[in-house]
């Protein structure tokens, strides 16, 4: 994508369909006059009076306890510098978004139009009663230090400047683990730092608290070495002015154990890296270009332990590992501040988590066979679902132990359940799916690439490194649309109807005819059909010239399924093809089967659909909890439809006793654990959270998933094809670009899994 197209896409993202990235939504009913009279006058007077009696009641009756202000004056915005408060607003909205999706904290962005420290502090103090915490963001140093210091002292709610402390906390956790692997003691290592801004200073301050010695830390800024003779240094910088003014980075780094980079790209050379001590630790966190390129660094020193700020290399130092969970823990005990004990607790919690067994869900998200503590895994991954239940409680406990908690937690098991429940509406699955696809992109045929939205999906898949597109369709149309989109990458374009593809088309026809000549297919028929893009695409996958195919945007589902079934067919041992839709509901991902293929499945079919769905769910790192739904509850109806479901359940219980599945059961009982436990305590689903529903027929499944999708705007991935021998996935007619990109990621993951099965089969 050219620079203009990237710029246009970014602007459209923030502008459409609604300007900005966050909004306020009601948390109470408001449908009736009674509701409104409780929400406002006269009912609202009662909580007001209770708060007037005891100001702490504000946490009981309002959202203060879950509301964090993200505050900036726009003087140090990302890499953009001093661009002003209004221009910083998109970044502050983005930070509020991260608070919500990672820790269910409501962030409210506030941009303050002043560079005066006194005025800024006074403004924040005046609005502080609204909030449970203050996240300072993108304020330039050294003013940021003084602003934070004063607000921490003068307010009785948690305050943190994440630019400083977020990076410090994550890098400190990484340093502890890196030192352990290098078998070095923190009190004896030599640390060289490139960068002397707020983040670098905060990192070094925390390193010192962990045991590093100030006299062993040597710091550089853009002017050169920090030395006592320089008149332009702040008091905080002077603490680390341990060098002569004439010292250069190349000389200082000789024999260094640790290099910390928070400066600019490509300033650490291979020769400098070679001059470092054995088992050197390099944190090159300039973004997007690190101080030394990761592949170059690891090829230069085999004993290197390295972290960067980038997600495409191991050991990403990402602030999202810290600030959402630090504030979560602080808010939940109503801490009056975020102190050093709480920061240290976060450091140790993160460092400890990296040494624990990694859930399969995380391995799947990052395309790893098994993540284990080592040189390429010294800090947890951002998608690790355990972060909220490890870091937040550690911070909360530290707040209690250090005497700053006003609302101590007594039942830690219940608190952990509450934290998990907070994340029920978080849509991490799409990000995890995309991350896994990126770990090993596959060749995906886009059979309808001469449609704008399909080509746009292919462009996104290419630019996000999700897939390697092969574009099928009218070449002239595709080229014109590529120019319109700014999609200037060189990717294969094929039109099965043109002479350019004669050799391939005739070869495919010959292969197809030989396979089907005794089933009524003539060579002429095969040659004619290979001019059709879906037949051509399917043969590309069959012949190993592509890894997966996606189609269906402009044609009915059955018309696309037919050629795929004819040419590719079912996987070995599979009796039927089925589909499942993954719905991103407010209770987490919910799988619905079969939504597209089998009109009236038999009991045996239903059992097989359930087994295939269970296998698909495990592909996403989840364990299936399956309700075989009906209009009947456990034998309450003798209708044949209910009987088929009962028979399928009986089969599964007999032959797959470890599978958590039950029915027949009505949908409300399946989704309401209390209702189910009270009425049917014998059920295998009692006390469980159902994440899968197998429907008795296509009609009910299809209606349900489309109803959820349109009525409640629930995001959907699917229908995901199950049981095909090769990776084939079919869009719903008129699917959105986002839905198509998600399906491409599914196709890539499916191709990865099928390739793994073939490798395993061949090796055995």
PDB file of C-alpha atoms in Angstrom, residues 644-752:
ATOM      1  CA  UNK A 644     -32.810 -37.293  17.063  1.00  0.00           C
ATOM      2  CA  UNK A 645     -30.981 -34.918  19.396  1.00  0.00           C
ATOM      3  CA  UNK A 646     -31.437 -37.297  22.348  1.00  0.00           C
ATOM      4  CA  UNK A 647     -30.089 -40.179  20.309  1.00  0.00           C
ATOM      5  CA  UNK A 648     -27.029 -38.154  19.260  1.00  0.00           C
ATOM      6  CA  UNK A 649     -26.329 -37.200  22.883  1.00  0.00           C
ATOM      7  CA  UNK A 650     -26.652 -40.810  24.031  1.00  0.00           C
ATOM      8  CA  UNK A 651     -24.108 -41.853  21.400  1.00  0.00           C
ATOM      9  CA  UNK A 652     -21.650 -39.148  22.455  1.00  0.00           C
ATOM     10  CA  UNK A 653     -22.052 -39.976  26.160  1.00  0.00           C
ATOM     11  CA  UNK A 654     -21.356 -43.642  25.434  1.00  0.00           C
ATOM     12  CA  UNK A 655     -18.387 -43.351  23.081  1.00  0.00           C
ATOM     13  CA  UNK A 656     -16.934 -39.947  24.061  1.00  0.00           C
ATOM     14  CA  UNK A 657     -17.539 -39.747  27.828  1.00  0.00           C
ATOM     15  CA  UNK A 658     -14.888 -37.056  28.364  1.00  0.00           C
ATOM     16  CA  UNK A 659     -16.592 -34.649  25.972  1.00  0.00           C
ATOM     17  CA  UNK A 660     -18.636 -32.043  27.865  1.00  0.00           C
ATOM     18  CA  UNK A 661     -21.900 -32.266  25.935  1.00  0.00           C
ATOM     19  CA  UNK A 662     -25.551 -32.664  26.868  1.00  0.00           C
ATOM     20  CA  UNK A 663     -29.088 -32.288  25.625  1.00  0.00           C
ATOM     21  CA  UNK A 664     -31.625 -32.156  24.279  1.00  0.00           C
ATOM     22  CA  UNK A 665     -31.970 -28.804  25.980  1.00  0.00           C
ATOM     23  CA  UNK A 666     -33.693 -25.506  25.367  1.00  0.00           C
ATOM     24  CA  UNK A 667     -31.470 -22.526  24.602  1.00  0.00           C
ATOM     25  CA  UNK A 668     -32.345 -20.485  27.708  1.00  0.00           C
ATOM     26  CA  UNK A 669     -31.447 -23.363  30.023  1.00  0.00           C
ATOM     27  CA  UNK A 670     -28.213 -23.943  28.082  1.00  0.00           C
ATOM     28  CA  UNK A 671     -27.141 -20.314  28.468  1.00  0.00           C
ATOM     29  CA  UNK A 672     -28.329 -19.717  32.040  1.00  0.00           C
ATOM     30  CA  UNK A 673     -26.122 -21.744  34.432  1.00  0.00           C
ATOM     31  CA  UNK A 674     -28.254 -20.997  37.506  1.00  0.00           C
ATOM     32  CA  UNK A 675     -31.474 -21.973  35.749  1.00  0.00           C
ATOM     33  CA  UNK A 676     -29.887 -25.192  34.489  1.00  0.00           C
ATOM     34  CA  UNK A 677     -28.360 -26.111  37.851  1.00  0.00           C
ATOM     35  CA  UNK A 678     -31.631 -25.568  39.711  1.00  0.00           C
ATOM     36  CA  UNK A 679     -33.847 -27.420  37.259  1.00  0.00           C
ATOM     37  CA  UNK A 680     -31.510 -30.085  35.843  1.00  0.00           C
ATOM     38  CA  UNK A 681     -28.629 -30.606  38.302  1.00  0.00           C
ATOM     39  CA  UNK A 682     -27.868 -34.011  36.748  1.00  0.00           C
ATOM     40  CA  UNK A 683     -26.790 -32.455  33.445  1.00  0.00           C
ATOM     41  CA  UNK A 684     -23.137 -32.589  32.379  1.00  0.00           C
ATOM     42  CA  UNK A 685     -23.535 -28.875  31.647  1.00  0.00           C
ATOM     43  CA  UNK A 686     -24.559 -27.969  35.206  1.00  0.00           C
ATOM     44  CA  UNK A 687     -22.124 -25.420  36.618  1.00  0.00           C
ATOM     45  CA  UNK A 688     -20.445 -25.021  33.215  1.00  0.00           C
ATOM     46  CA  UNK A 689     -20.372 -22.076  30.809  1.00  0.00           C
ATOM     47  CA  UNK A 690     -21.683 -23.291  27.464  1.00  0.00           C
ATOM     48  CA  UNK A 691     -19.638 -22.052  24.488  1.00  0.00           C
ATOM     49  CA  UNK A 692     -21.125 -24.252  21.753  1.00  0.00           C
ATOM     50  CA  UNK A 693     -24.633 -24.987  20.488  1.00  0.00           C
ATOM     51  CA  UNK A 694     -25.380 -27.805  18.040  1.00  0.00           C
ATOM     52  CA  UNK A 695     -28.732 -27.184  16.363  1.00  0.00           C
ATOM     53  CA  UNK A 696     -31.202 -29.886  15.277  1.00  0.00           C
ATOM     54  CA  UNK A 697     -31.407 -28.553  11.721  1.00  0.00           C
ATOM     55  CA  UNK A 698     -29.962 -26.025   9.294  1.00  0.00           C
ATOM     56  CA  UNK A 699     -33.009 -23.778   9.493  1.00  0.00           C
ATOM     57  CA  UNK A 700     -32.723 -23.073  13.224  1.00  0.00           C
ATOM     58  CA  UNK A 701     -28.931 -22.690  13.159  1.00  0.00           C
ATOM     59  CA  UNK A 702     -28.895 -20.303  10.204  1.00  0.00           C
ATOM     60  CA  UNK A 703     -31.737 -18.174  11.548  1.00  0.00           C
ATOM     61  CA  UNK A 704     -30.102 -17.934  14.974  1.00  0.00           C
ATOM     62  CA  UNK A 705     -26.674 -16.855  13.789  1.00  0.00           C
ATOM     63  CA  UNK A 706     -28.065 -14.271  11.348  1.00  0.00           C
ATOM     64  CA  UNK A 707     -30.465 -12.944  13.974  1.00  0.00           C
ATOM     65  CA  UNK A 708     -27.592 -12.441  16.429  1.00  0.00           C
ATOM     66  CA  UNK A 709     -25.456 -10.874  13.741  1.00  0.00           C
ATOM     67  CA  UNK A 710     -27.975  -8.320  12.532  1.00  0.00           C
ATOM     68  CA  UNK A 711     -30.122  -7.625  15.583  1.00  0.00           C
ATOM     69  CA  UNK A 712     -27.316  -7.336  18.138  1.00  0.00           C
ATOM     70  CA  UNK A 713     -24.429  -6.523  15.752  1.00  0.00           C
ATOM     71  CA  UNK A 714     -22.533  -9.581  16.980  1.00  0.00           C
ATOM     72  CA  UNK A 715     -19.351 -10.134  14.966  1.00  0.00           C
ATOM     73  CA  UNK A 716     -19.194 -13.487  13.233  1.00  0.00           C
ATOM     74  CA  UNK A 717     -16.402 -15.607  11.812  1.00  0.00           C
ATOM     75  CA  UNK A 718     -17.780 -18.182   9.464  1.00  0.00           C
ATOM     76  CA  UNK A 719     -19.339 -20.311   8.312  1.00  0.00           C
ATOM     77  CA  UNK A 720     -16.137 -22.264   8.960  1.00  0.00           C
ATOM     78  CA  UNK A 721     -16.056 -25.390   6.776  1.00  0.00           C
ATOM     79  CA  UNK A 722     -15.387 -28.591   8.706  1.00  0.00           C
ATOM     80  CA  UNK A 723     -14.435 -31.965   7.244  1.00  0.00           C
ATOM     81  CA  UNK A 724     -12.923 -30.909   3.902  1.00  0.00           C
ATOM     82  CA  UNK A 725      -9.756 -32.646   2.742  1.00  0.00           C
ATOM     83  CA  UNK A 726      -8.171 -29.331   1.717  1.00  0.00           C
ATOM     84  CA  UNK A 727      -8.563 -25.833   3.221  1.00  0.00           C
ATOM     85  CA  UNK A 728     -11.710 -24.388   1.601  1.00  0.00           C
ATOM     86  CA  UNK A 729     -13.688 -21.572   3.191  1.00  0.00           C
ATOM     87  CA  UNK A 730     -16.719 -19.874   1.745  1.00  0.00           C
ATOM     88  CA  UNK A 731     -17.841 -16.327   2.484  1.00  0.00           C
ATOM     89  CA  UNK A 732     -21.445 -15.481   3.068  1.00  0.00           C
ATOM     90  CA  UNK A 733     -22.989 -13.618   0.146  1.00  0.00           C
ATOM     91  CA  UNK A 734     -22.033  -9.937   0.472  1.00  0.00           C
ATOM     92  CA  UNK A 735     -19.688 -10.470   3.443  1.00  0.00           C
ATOM     93  CA  UNK A 736     -17.946  -7.395   4.837  1.00  0.00           C
ATOM     94  CA  UNK A 737     -14.237  -6.791   4.292  1.00  0.00           C
ATOM     95  CA  UNK A 738     -13.560  -7.492   7.977  1.00  0.00           C
ATOM     96  CA  UNK A 739     -15.470 -10.790   7.839  1.00  0.00           C
ATOM     97  CA  UNK A 740     -13.508 -11.841   4.764  1.00  0.00           C
ATOM     98  CA  UNK A 741     -10.155 -10.995   6.370  1.00  0.00           C
ATOM     99  CA  UNK A 742     -11.123 -13.065   9.406  1.00  0.00           C
ATOM    100  CA  UNK A 743     -12.096 -15.971   7.177  1.00  0.00           C
ATOM    101  CA  UNK A 744      -8.766 -15.707   5.356  1.00  0.00           C
ATOM    102  CA  UNK A 745      -7.037 -16.034   8.736  1.00  0.00           C
ATOM    103  CA  UNK A 746      -9.161 -19.131   9.420  1.00  0.00           C
ATOM    104  CA  UNK A 747      -8.168 -20.549   6.029  1.00  0.00           C
ATOM    105  CA  UNK A 748      -4.476 -19.975   6.782  1.00  0.00           C
ATOM    106  CA  UNK A 749      -4.717 -21.609  10.220  1.00  0.00           C
ATOM    107  CA  UNK A 750      -6.625 -24.517   8.639  1.00  0.00           C
ATOM    108  CA  UNK A 751      -3.850 -24.868   6.052  1.00  0.00           C
ATOM    109  CA  UNK A 752      -1.223 -24.813   8.797  1.00  0.00           C
TER     110      UNK A 752
END
